Amino acid sequence: MNNAQWAKSTFGQADLGDPRRTTRLVKLAETLANDPGKPFVSITQSPADMEGAYRFIRNEHVNADAIAKAGYLVTAAQAAKHNLLLALEDTTAITYSHRSVRDELGHVNQGNNYRGILAHSVLLFAPEQQELVGLIEQSRWTRDISTRGKKHVRTQTPYEEKESFKWQSASVNLSARLGAKMADVISVCDREADIYEYLQYKLSKQHRFVVRSMQSRHIEQSEQKLYDYAAGLESAGQKQIHIAQKGGRKARTATVDIVFAPVTLQVPANKRGESLSLYYVGCEERADDKNALNWHLLTTEPVQSKADALNIIRYYEHRWLVEEYHKAWKTDGTDIENARLQSKDNIERLVTISAFIAVRIVQLKFAREQPDEISCEQVLSPKAWKLLWIKRVSRTLPDTVPSMKWAYT
């Protein structure tokens, strides 16, 4: 679909208290999607359009959460088509240095010149179809400047009031939006989610997950801690993992040994609750290098064979997509960090619209990178792609089903 159709599909049902506001939202989303990352003055077609765009972003009656809700509903509807979904989670900081908005924002651990908004995003990805389905959850908050560097304050804060509660909060929101479909969702999280209360909550709700372990915990299977115990497990074979370029790190391929075992995490001495029965999957690169790849993964998914372990590793490998998404949102695509709006509320409205445009950017990029042999029927029904072909190419249908790459371009 083109950007006009996408904007209407994504935001056309937004309840902003006045249908004229929804119409303006759809028009603005289309305009921003046509030229992502550029200021209003250069992408609007007339002074009236530019003024309308700024008026919408500055409108105190337009609620950013209502904009997002419309997009989440579309993602939830798309999710119903898939048998298995990965909920890829990550947190990022949206930073600004211009003085007009500094006092409304919080610290982001990037020096005194920067303030910002923290955002925790959850993307749904269908691994069987290799399809990025959409954004299903995004929470944003600011840190109190007065708490910067005060670790003892965070230690004394109840779990429900800590920033780390974001993982559980995201699961609560996912469950509310997806309902029974939550049974088909596996949350995929990095080491920051290795929080006993969070793991305990997920198990109590029968939620599925793959979480990269951050600490070698006590287990019931051995007097050794988890990582030492895992080092003694018999290798189930090897796998190659592509490591993407990031910062000063070069892209490379790592060869890792795979181990797996059922494990039961003991309750930490300073926590309440029960032991947690999970499965452990480890992959370690045998290299004398501080940058050697070493993943300790905890999962609810039964792992009883090398094939099962490889599936868990593949699920975690897809987590890079949410990092790519944040990059497309902040700098490389919609470039929201370069926006020079004059209040936090205005920023919230723009970043919310841009959050869904960034998904579209990553969807298109990901689809273009897929092999030509992947059929578009992974994402479109036979009727849908045929209608699209007739509209875009010719009334004569092809002998073979077009590729997914074709469907997204």
Short mmCIF file of C-alpha atoms in Angstrom, two decimals:
data_model
loop_
_atom_site.label_atom_id
_atom_site.label_comp_id
_atom_site.label_asym_id
_atom_site.label_seq_id
_atom_site.Cartn_x
_atom_site.Cartn_y
_atom_site.Cartn_z
CA MET A 1 0.00 0.00 0.00
CA ASN A 2 1.13 3.58 -0.60
CA ASN A 3 1.71 6.08 2.19
CA ALA A 4 -1.78 7.58 1.93
CA GLN A 5 -3.37 4.15 2.31
CA TRP A 6 -0.99 3.24 5.11
CA ALA A 7 -1.74 6.45 7.04
CA LYS A 8 -5.49 5.93 6.75
CA SER A 9 -5.21 2.27 7.75
CA THR A 10 -3.02 3.06 10.76
CA PHE A 11 -4.63 6.23 12.13
CA GLY A 12 -8.04 6.45 10.46
CA GLN A 13 -9.84 5.07 13.51
CA ALA A 14 -8.07 7.29 16.06
CA ASP A 15 -10.49 8.77 18.59
CA LEU A 16 -9.21 12.32 19.16
CA GLY A 17 -12.50 13.84 20.26
CA ASP A 18 -13.21 15.47 16.89
CA PRO A 19 -13.22 13.74 13.47
CA ARG A 20 -11.45 16.78 11.97
CA ARG A 21 -8.46 16.06 14.19
CA THR A 22 -8.38 12.46 12.95
CA THR A 23 -8.49 13.70 9.35
CA ARG A 24 -5.58 16.04 10.08
CA LEU A 25 -3.66 13.21 11.79
CA VAL A 26 -4.03 10.97 8.73
CA LYS A 27 -2.92 13.76 6.41
CA LEU A 28 0.05 14.64 8.63
CA ALA A 29 1.12 10.99 8.93
CA GLU A 30 1.04 10.63 5.14
CA THR A 31 3.10 13.81 4.72
CA LEU A 32 5.70 12.72 7.27
CA ALA A 33 5.89 9.22 5.75
CA ASN A 34 6.50 10.67 2.29
CA ASP A 35 9.57 12.57 3.50
CA PRO A 36 10.62 11.12 6.87
CA GLY A 37 13.04 13.15 8.94
CA LYS A 38 12.44 16.47 7.21
CA PRO A 39 10.96 19.56 8.91
CA PHE A 40 7.37 20.63 8.23
CA VAL A 41 8.49 23.71 6.34
CA SER A 42 10.12 21.60 3.61
CA ILE A 43 7.52 18.84 3.22
CA THR A 44 4.16 20.59 3.42
CA GLN A 45 2.62 21.61 0.10
CA SER A 46 1.41 25.05 1.14
CA PRO A 47 1.60 27.57 4.01
CA ALA A 48 -1.88 26.43 5.04
CA ASP A 49 -0.74 22.79 5.26
CA MET A 50 2.31 23.81 7.28
CA GLU A 51 0.20 25.84 9.70
CA GLY A 52 -2.27 22.95 10.00
CA ALA A 53 0.55 20.55 10.84
CA TYR A 54 1.99 22.80 13.54
CA ARG A 55 -1.48 23.52 14.91
CA PHE A 56 -2.13 19.78 15.27
CA ILE A 57 1.18 19.10 17.01
CA ARG A 58 0.56 22.02 19.40
CA ASN A 59 -3.08 21.13 20.10
CA GLU A 60 -3.41 20.37 23.81
CA HIS A 61 -6.63 18.46 23.09
CA VAL A 62 -4.76 15.88 21.01
CA ASN A 63 -3.67 13.05 23.26
CA ALA A 64 -0.53 11.14 22.20
CA ASP A 65 -1.83 7.95 23.82
CA ALA A 66 -4.99 8.14 21.69
CA ILE A 67 -2.83 8.37 18.56
CA ALA A 68 -0.84 5.32 19.65
CA LYS A 69 -3.96 3.34 20.57
CA ALA A 70 -5.16 3.49 16.95
CA GLY A 71 -1.87 2.01 15.76
CA TYR A 72 -1.85 -0.69 18.43
CA LEU A 73 -5.33 -1.84 17.38
CA VAL A 74 -4.11 -2.28 13.79
CA THR A 75 -1.10 -4.30 14.97
CA ALA A 76 -3.32 -6.49 17.19
CA ALA A 77 -5.62 -7.20 14.23
CA GLN A 78 -2.63 -8.18 12.07
CA ALA A 79 -1.27 -10.40 14.87
CA ALA A 80 -4.40 -12.56 14.72
CA LYS A 81 -3.23 -13.92 11.34
CA HIS A 82 -0.09 -15.57 12.75
CA ASN A 83 0.39 -18.79 14.71
CA LEU A 84 3.55 -17.63 16.47
CA LEU A 85 4.74 -14.15 17.39
CA LEU A 86 7.88 -12.77 19.01
CA ALA A 87 7.45 -9.67 21.16
CA LEU A 88 10.83 -7.96 20.69
CA GLU A 89 11.51 -5.50 23.52
CA ASP A 90 14.08 -2.79 24.09
CA THR A 91 14.54 0.55 25.84
CA THR A 92 16.10 3.67 24.36
CA ALA A 93 16.63 7.34 25.17
CA ILE A 94 15.41 10.12 22.88
CA THR A 95 17.78 13.00 23.55
CA TYR A 96 17.61 16.77 22.99
CA SER A 97 20.04 19.55 23.72
CA HIS A 98 18.08 22.70 22.79
CA ARG A 99 17.35 24.85 25.82
CA SER A 100 13.69 25.64 25.12
CA VAL A 101 12.57 22.18 26.22
CA ARG A 102 15.35 21.07 28.60
CA ASP A 103 13.50 21.88 31.81
CA GLU A 104 10.60 19.59 30.88
CA LEU A 105 12.78 16.56 30.17
CA GLY A 106 14.83 14.22 32.36
CA HIS A 107 18.42 13.01 32.61
CA VAL A 108 19.57 10.32 30.19
CA ASN A 109 23.12 9.58 31.40
CA GLN A 110 24.70 11.46 28.49
CA GLY A 111 26.21 14.46 30.21
CA ASN A 112 24.83 17.77 31.43
CA ASN A 113 24.09 19.13 27.96
CA TYR A 114 21.45 16.53 27.15
CA ARG A 115 17.97 15.85 28.44
CA GLY A 116 15.47 13.41 27.09
CA ILE A 117 12.62 10.97 27.18
CA LEU A 118 13.03 7.25 27.84
CA ALA A 119 10.99 4.87 25.69
CA HIS A 120 10.33 1.14 26.00
CA SER A 121 9.09 -0.39 22.73
CA VAL A 122 7.61 -3.78 21.87
CA LEU A 123 7.48 -4.95 18.25
CA LEU A 124 5.61 -8.05 17.11
CA PHE A 125 7.51 -10.25 14.65
CA ALA A 126 6.21 -13.43 12.98
CA PRO A 127 9.23 -15.77 12.65
CA GLU A 128 7.48 -18.35 10.47
CA GLN A 129 6.61 -15.70 7.87
CA GLN A 130 9.66 -13.53 8.53
CA GLU A 131 7.34 -10.56 8.88
CA LEU A 132 7.60 -7.51 11.11
CA VAL A 133 3.94 -7.18 12.12
CA GLY A 134 4.02 -3.84 13.94
CA LEU A 135 4.34 -1.82 17.13
CA ILE A 136 2.10 -3.18 19.88
CA GLU A 137 3.36 -1.25 22.92
CA GLN A 138 5.46 1.79 23.72
CA SER A 139 5.75 3.55 27.07
CA ARG A 140 7.61 6.82 27.59
CA TRP A 141 8.75 8.58 30.74
CA THR A 142 11.29 11.08 32.05
CA ARG A 143 13.74 10.63 34.90
CA ASP A 144 13.77 13.06 37.79
CA ILE A 145 16.93 15.17 37.49
CA SER A 146 17.30 15.22 41.27
CA THR A 147 17.81 11.40 41.39
CA ARG A 148 20.73 11.37 38.97
CA GLY A 149 23.64 9.38 40.41
CA LYS A 150 21.72 8.41 43.57
CA LYS A 151 21.81 4.62 43.40
CA HIS A 152 20.72 4.24 47.03
CA VAL A 153 17.40 5.90 46.18
CA ARG A 154 16.73 3.32 43.46
CA THR A 155 17.68 0.47 45.81
CA GLN A 156 15.09 1.58 48.37
CA THR A 157 12.31 2.09 45.82
CA PRO A 158 9.56 -0.58 45.71
CA TYR A 159 9.69 -2.81 42.60
CA GLU A 160 6.39 -1.46 41.23
CA GLU A 161 7.82 2.07 41.29
CA LYS A 162 11.19 1.24 39.76
CA GLU A 163 12.07 1.94 36.13
CA SER A 164 12.71 -1.80 35.73
CA PHE A 165 8.99 -2.44 36.25
CA LYS A 166 8.65 -1.38 32.59
CA TRP A 167 9.07 -5.02 31.51
CA GLN A 168 6.12 -6.21 33.56
CA SER A 169 4.07 -3.16 32.62
CA ALA A 170 4.68 -3.93 28.94
CA SER A 171 3.44 -7.50 29.45
CA VAL A 172 0.31 -6.25 31.18
CA ASN A 173 -0.44 -3.95 28.24
CA LEU A 174 0.35 -6.67 25.68
CA SER A 175 -2.01 -9.06 27.39
CA ALA A 176 -4.78 -6.45 27.50
CA ARG A 177 -4.46 -5.74 23.76
CA LEU A 178 -3.97 -9.30 22.54
CA GLY A 179 -6.25 -11.23 24.88
CA ALA A 180 -6.21 -14.97 24.20
CA LYS A 181 -3.67 -14.41 21.41
CA MET A 182 -1.09 -13.82 24.15
CA ALA A 183 -0.74 -17.62 24.31
CA ASP A 184 1.03 -17.45 20.93
CA VAL A 185 3.46 -14.69 21.94
CA ILE A 186 7.03 -15.19 23.14
CA SER A 187 8.60 -12.11 24.76
CA VAL A 188 12.25 -11.71 23.70
CA CYS A 189 14.28 -9.49 26.03
CA ASP A 190 17.90 -8.59 26.69
CA ARG A 191 19.84 -8.87 29.96
CA GLU A 192 18.11 -5.89 31.52
CA ALA A 193 14.95 -8.03 31.87
CA ASP A 194 16.70 -10.62 34.04
CA ILE A 195 14.72 -9.51 37.07
CA TYR A 196 13.43 -12.19 39.43
CA GLU A 197 10.09 -10.45 40.01
CA TYR A 198 9.57 -10.11 36.26
CA LEU A 199 10.40 -13.76 35.50
CA GLN A 200 8.14 -14.81 38.38
CA TYR A 201 5.29 -12.65 37.05
CA LYS A 202 5.61 -14.08 33.53
CA LEU A 203 5.47 -17.64 34.82
CA SER A 204 2.50 -16.87 37.06
CA LYS A 205 0.56 -15.64 34.01
CA GLN A 206 1.76 -18.54 31.84
CA HIS A 207 3.42 -16.05 29.52
CA ARG A 208 6.17 -17.33 27.24
CA PHE A 209 9.61 -15.71 27.05
CA VAL A 210 13.26 -15.84 26.07
CA VAL A 211 15.36 -13.63 28.34
CA ARG A 212 19.11 -13.26 28.15
CA SER A 213 20.51 -13.88 31.62
CA MET A 214 22.52 -11.10 33.26
CA GLN A 215 23.66 -12.91 36.40
CA SER A 216 24.78 -16.41 37.29
CA ARG A 217 22.02 -17.42 39.69
CA HIS A 218 21.85 -20.24 42.23
CA ILE A 219 20.10 -23.30 40.80
CA GLU A 220 18.66 -26.44 42.36
CA GLN A 221 20.44 -28.78 39.93
CA SER A 222 23.91 -28.07 41.32
CA GLU A 223 25.90 -26.43 44.10
CA GLN A 224 27.51 -24.46 41.30
CA LYS A 225 25.90 -21.31 40.01
CA LEU A 226 24.21 -21.36 36.61
CA TYR A 227 27.13 -20.30 34.40
CA ASP A 228 29.61 -22.67 36.04
CA TYR A 229 27.07 -25.49 35.77
CA ALA A 230 26.51 -24.68 32.09
CA ALA A 231 30.27 -24.79 31.42
CA GLY A 232 30.22 -28.48 32.30
CA LEU A 233 27.33 -29.41 30.00
CA GLU A 234 28.04 -31.50 26.92
CA SER A 235 28.03 -29.57 23.65
CA ALA A 236 25.03 -30.26 21.42
CA GLY A 237 26.84 -28.94 18.36
CA GLN A 238 27.78 -25.64 16.81
CA LYS A 239 26.06 -22.75 15.08
CA GLN A 240 27.20 -19.64 13.26
CA ILE A 241 25.76 -16.33 14.44
CA HIS A 242 26.04 -13.11 12.47
CA ILE A 243 27.07 -10.15 14.63
CA ALA A 244 26.01 -6.87 13.08
CA GLN A 245 28.21 -3.78 12.97
CA LYS A 246 27.51 -1.46 15.88
CA GLY A 247 29.43 1.64 16.86
CA GLY A 248 33.11 0.78 16.57
CA ARG A 249 32.39 -2.94 16.37
CA LYS A 250 32.82 -4.54 12.96
CA ALA A 251 30.29 -7.00 11.54
CA ARG A 252 31.48 -10.59 11.77
CA THR A 253 30.34 -14.20 12.05
CA ALA A 254 30.86 -16.06 15.30
CA THR A 255 30.95 -19.86 15.63
CA VAL A 256 29.45 -20.92 18.96
CA ASP A 257 29.04 -24.15 20.90
CA ILE A 258 25.48 -24.89 22.03
CA VAL A 259 24.42 -26.41 25.35
CA PHE A 260 20.99 -26.76 26.94
CA ALA A 261 19.39 -28.12 30.09
CA PRO A 262 16.34 -27.72 32.33
CA VAL A 263 17.15 -25.49 35.31
CA THR A 264 15.35 -24.35 38.43
CA LEU A 265 16.33 -20.91 39.69
CA GLN A 266 16.40 -20.61 43.45
CA VAL A 267 14.70 -17.69 45.15
CA PRO A 268 17.32 -14.98 45.81
CA ALA A 269 18.02 -14.37 49.50
CA ASN A 270 16.50 -10.87 49.36
CA LYS A 271 13.36 -11.89 47.43
CA ARG A 272 10.07 -13.58 48.14
CA GLY A 273 8.39 -16.20 46.02
CA GLU A 274 9.00 -19.67 44.64
CA SER A 275 11.76 -21.34 42.65
CA LEU A 276 11.38 -20.89 38.90
CA SER A 277 11.49 -23.93 36.60
CA LEU A 278 12.85 -22.93 33.18
CA TYR A 279 15.07 -24.13 30.36
CA TYR A 280 18.59 -22.88 29.78
CA VAL A 281 20.23 -22.48 26.36
CA GLY A 282 23.84 -21.36 26.16
CA CYS A 283 25.94 -20.46 23.16
CA GLU A 284 29.60 -19.62 23.67
CA GLU A 285 32.31 -18.62 21.24
CA ARG A 286 35.56 -20.40 22.10
CA ALA A 287 37.94 -17.49 21.69
CA ASP A 288 40.40 -15.64 23.91
CA ASP A 289 38.73 -12.33 23.26
CA LYS A 290 36.83 -10.05 25.62
CA ASN A 291 34.34 -9.49 22.79
CA ALA A 292 33.68 -13.21 22.26
CA LEU A 293 29.96 -13.93 21.96
CA ASN A 294 28.48 -15.61 25.03
CA TRP A 295 24.71 -15.82 25.45
CA HIS A 296 23.00 -17.37 28.48
CA LEU A 297 19.31 -17.63 27.58
CA LEU A 298 16.45 -18.51 29.94
CA THR A 299 13.18 -19.63 28.41
CA THR A 300 9.79 -21.10 29.16
CA GLU A 301 9.91 -23.02 25.86
CA PRO A 302 10.66 -26.74 26.28
CA VAL A 303 14.20 -27.47 25.06
CA GLN A 304 14.82 -31.18 24.65
CA SER A 305 16.95 -31.31 21.52
CA LYS A 306 19.49 -29.38 19.51
CA ALA A 307 16.68 -28.33 17.16
CA ASP A 308 14.75 -26.83 20.09
CA ALA A 309 17.87 -25.01 21.28
CA LEU A 310 18.50 -23.61 17.79
CA ASN A 311 14.95 -22.25 17.71
CA ILE A 312 15.52 -20.38 20.97
CA ILE A 313 18.77 -18.90 19.65
CA ARG A 314 17.04 -17.85 16.42
CA TYR A 315 14.29 -16.16 18.40
CA TYR A 316 16.88 -14.17 20.31
CA GLU A 317 18.78 -13.34 17.11
CA HIS A 318 15.71 -11.45 15.90
CA ARG A 319 15.96 -9.03 18.83
CA TRP A 320 18.26 -6.81 16.75
CA LEU A 321 15.17 -5.70 14.82
CA VAL A 322 13.92 -3.60 17.73
CA GLU A 323 17.35 -1.95 17.95
CA GLU A 324 17.17 -1.22 14.21
CA TYR A 325 13.71 0.17 14.79
CA HIS A 326 14.93 2.58 17.47
CA LYS A 327 17.72 3.71 15.17
CA ALA A 328 15.21 4.33 12.35
CA TRP A 329 12.96 6.22 14.77
CA LYS A 330 15.60 8.40 16.41
CA THR A 331 18.14 9.21 13.72
CA ASP A 332 18.35 7.20 10.50
CA GLY A 333 14.70 7.42 9.46
CA THR A 334 12.24 9.82 11.05
CA ASP A 335 15.08 11.65 12.84
CA ILE A 336 12.95 12.69 15.81
CA GLU A 337 16.02 13.70 17.80
CA ASN A 338 16.54 16.54 15.34
CA ALA A 339 13.04 17.97 15.89
CA ARG A 340 13.06 21.44 17.45
CA LEU A 341 9.67 21.58 19.12
CA GLN A 342 9.16 23.86 22.08
CA SER A 343 7.41 21.67 24.65
CA LYS A 344 7.42 18.09 25.89
CA ASP A 345 3.76 17.60 24.93
CA ASN A 346 4.48 18.68 21.36
CA ILE A 347 7.42 16.28 21.20
CA GLU A 348 5.20 13.47 22.52
CA ARG A 349 2.68 13.94 19.71
CA LEU A 350 5.32 13.99 16.99
CA VAL A 351 7.33 11.05 18.33
CA THR A 352 4.15 8.96 18.61
CA ILE A 353 3.23 9.47 14.95
CA SER A 354 6.86 8.93 13.97
CA ALA A 355 7.01 5.71 16.01
CA PHE A 356 4.66 4.04 13.54
CA ILE A 357 6.36 5.58 10.50
CA ALA A 358 9.64 4.11 11.76
CA VAL A 359 8.01 0.67 11.84
CA ARG A 360 7.03 1.10 8.21
CA ILE A 361 10.60 2.11 7.32
CA VAL A 362 12.01 -1.01 8.98
CA GLN A 363 9.32 -3.22 7.42
CA LEU A 364 10.24 -2.02 3.95
CA LYS A 365 13.98 -2.36 4.61
CA PHE A 366 13.60 -5.85 6.10
CA ALA A 367 11.38 -7.03 3.23
CA ARG A 368 13.86 -5.77 0.63
CA GLU A 369 16.59 -7.82 2.30
CA GLN A 370 14.62 -11.08 2.12
CA PRO A 371 15.50 -13.69 -0.54
CA ASP A 372 13.46 -13.44 -3.75
CA GLU A 373 12.12 -16.95 -3.28
CA ILE A 374 10.05 -16.00 -0.21
CA SER A 375 6.47 -15.79 -1.46
CA CYS A 376 4.31 -12.72 -0.89
CA GLU A 377 1.60 -15.13 0.28
CA GLN A 378 3.48 -15.11 3.58
CA VAL A 379 1.94 -11.66 4.13
CA LEU A 380 -0.88 -11.36 1.56
CA SER A 381 -3.81 -13.61 0.68
CA PRO A 382 -3.95 -14.87 -2.94
CA LYS A 383 -6.85 -12.52 -3.61
CA ALA A 384 -5.02 -9.53 -2.10
CA TRP A 385 -1.79 -9.93 -4.08
CA LYS A 386 -3.70 -10.52 -7.32
CA LEU A 387 -5.68 -7.31 -6.86
CA LEU A 388 -2.44 -5.49 -6.05
CA TRP A 389 -0.77 -6.93 -9.17
CA ILE A 390 -3.65 -5.83 -11.40
CA LYS A 391 -3.54 -2.34 -9.92
CA ARG A 392 0.24 -1.90 -10.02
CA VAL A 393 1.49 -4.05 -12.90
CA SER A 394 -1.04 -5.37 -15.41
CA ARG A 395 -4.30 -7.25 -15.75
CA THR A 396 -2.36 -10.36 -16.78
CA LEU A 397 -1.41 -12.32 -13.66
CA PRO A 398 2.06 -13.92 -13.43
CA ASP A 399 2.62 -17.66 -13.70
CA THR A 400 4.30 -17.73 -10.29
CA VAL A 401 3.45 -16.03 -7.02
CA PRO A 402 5.44 -12.76 -6.63
CA SER A 403 8.00 -12.40 -3.84
CA MET A 404 7.48 -10.76 -0.47
CA LYS A 405 10.09 -8.20 -1.56
CA TRP A 406 7.75 -7.22 -4.42
CA ALA A 407 4.80 -6.84 -2.05
CA TYR A 408 6.63 -4.28 0.09
CA THR A 409 8.18 -2.22 -2.72
#
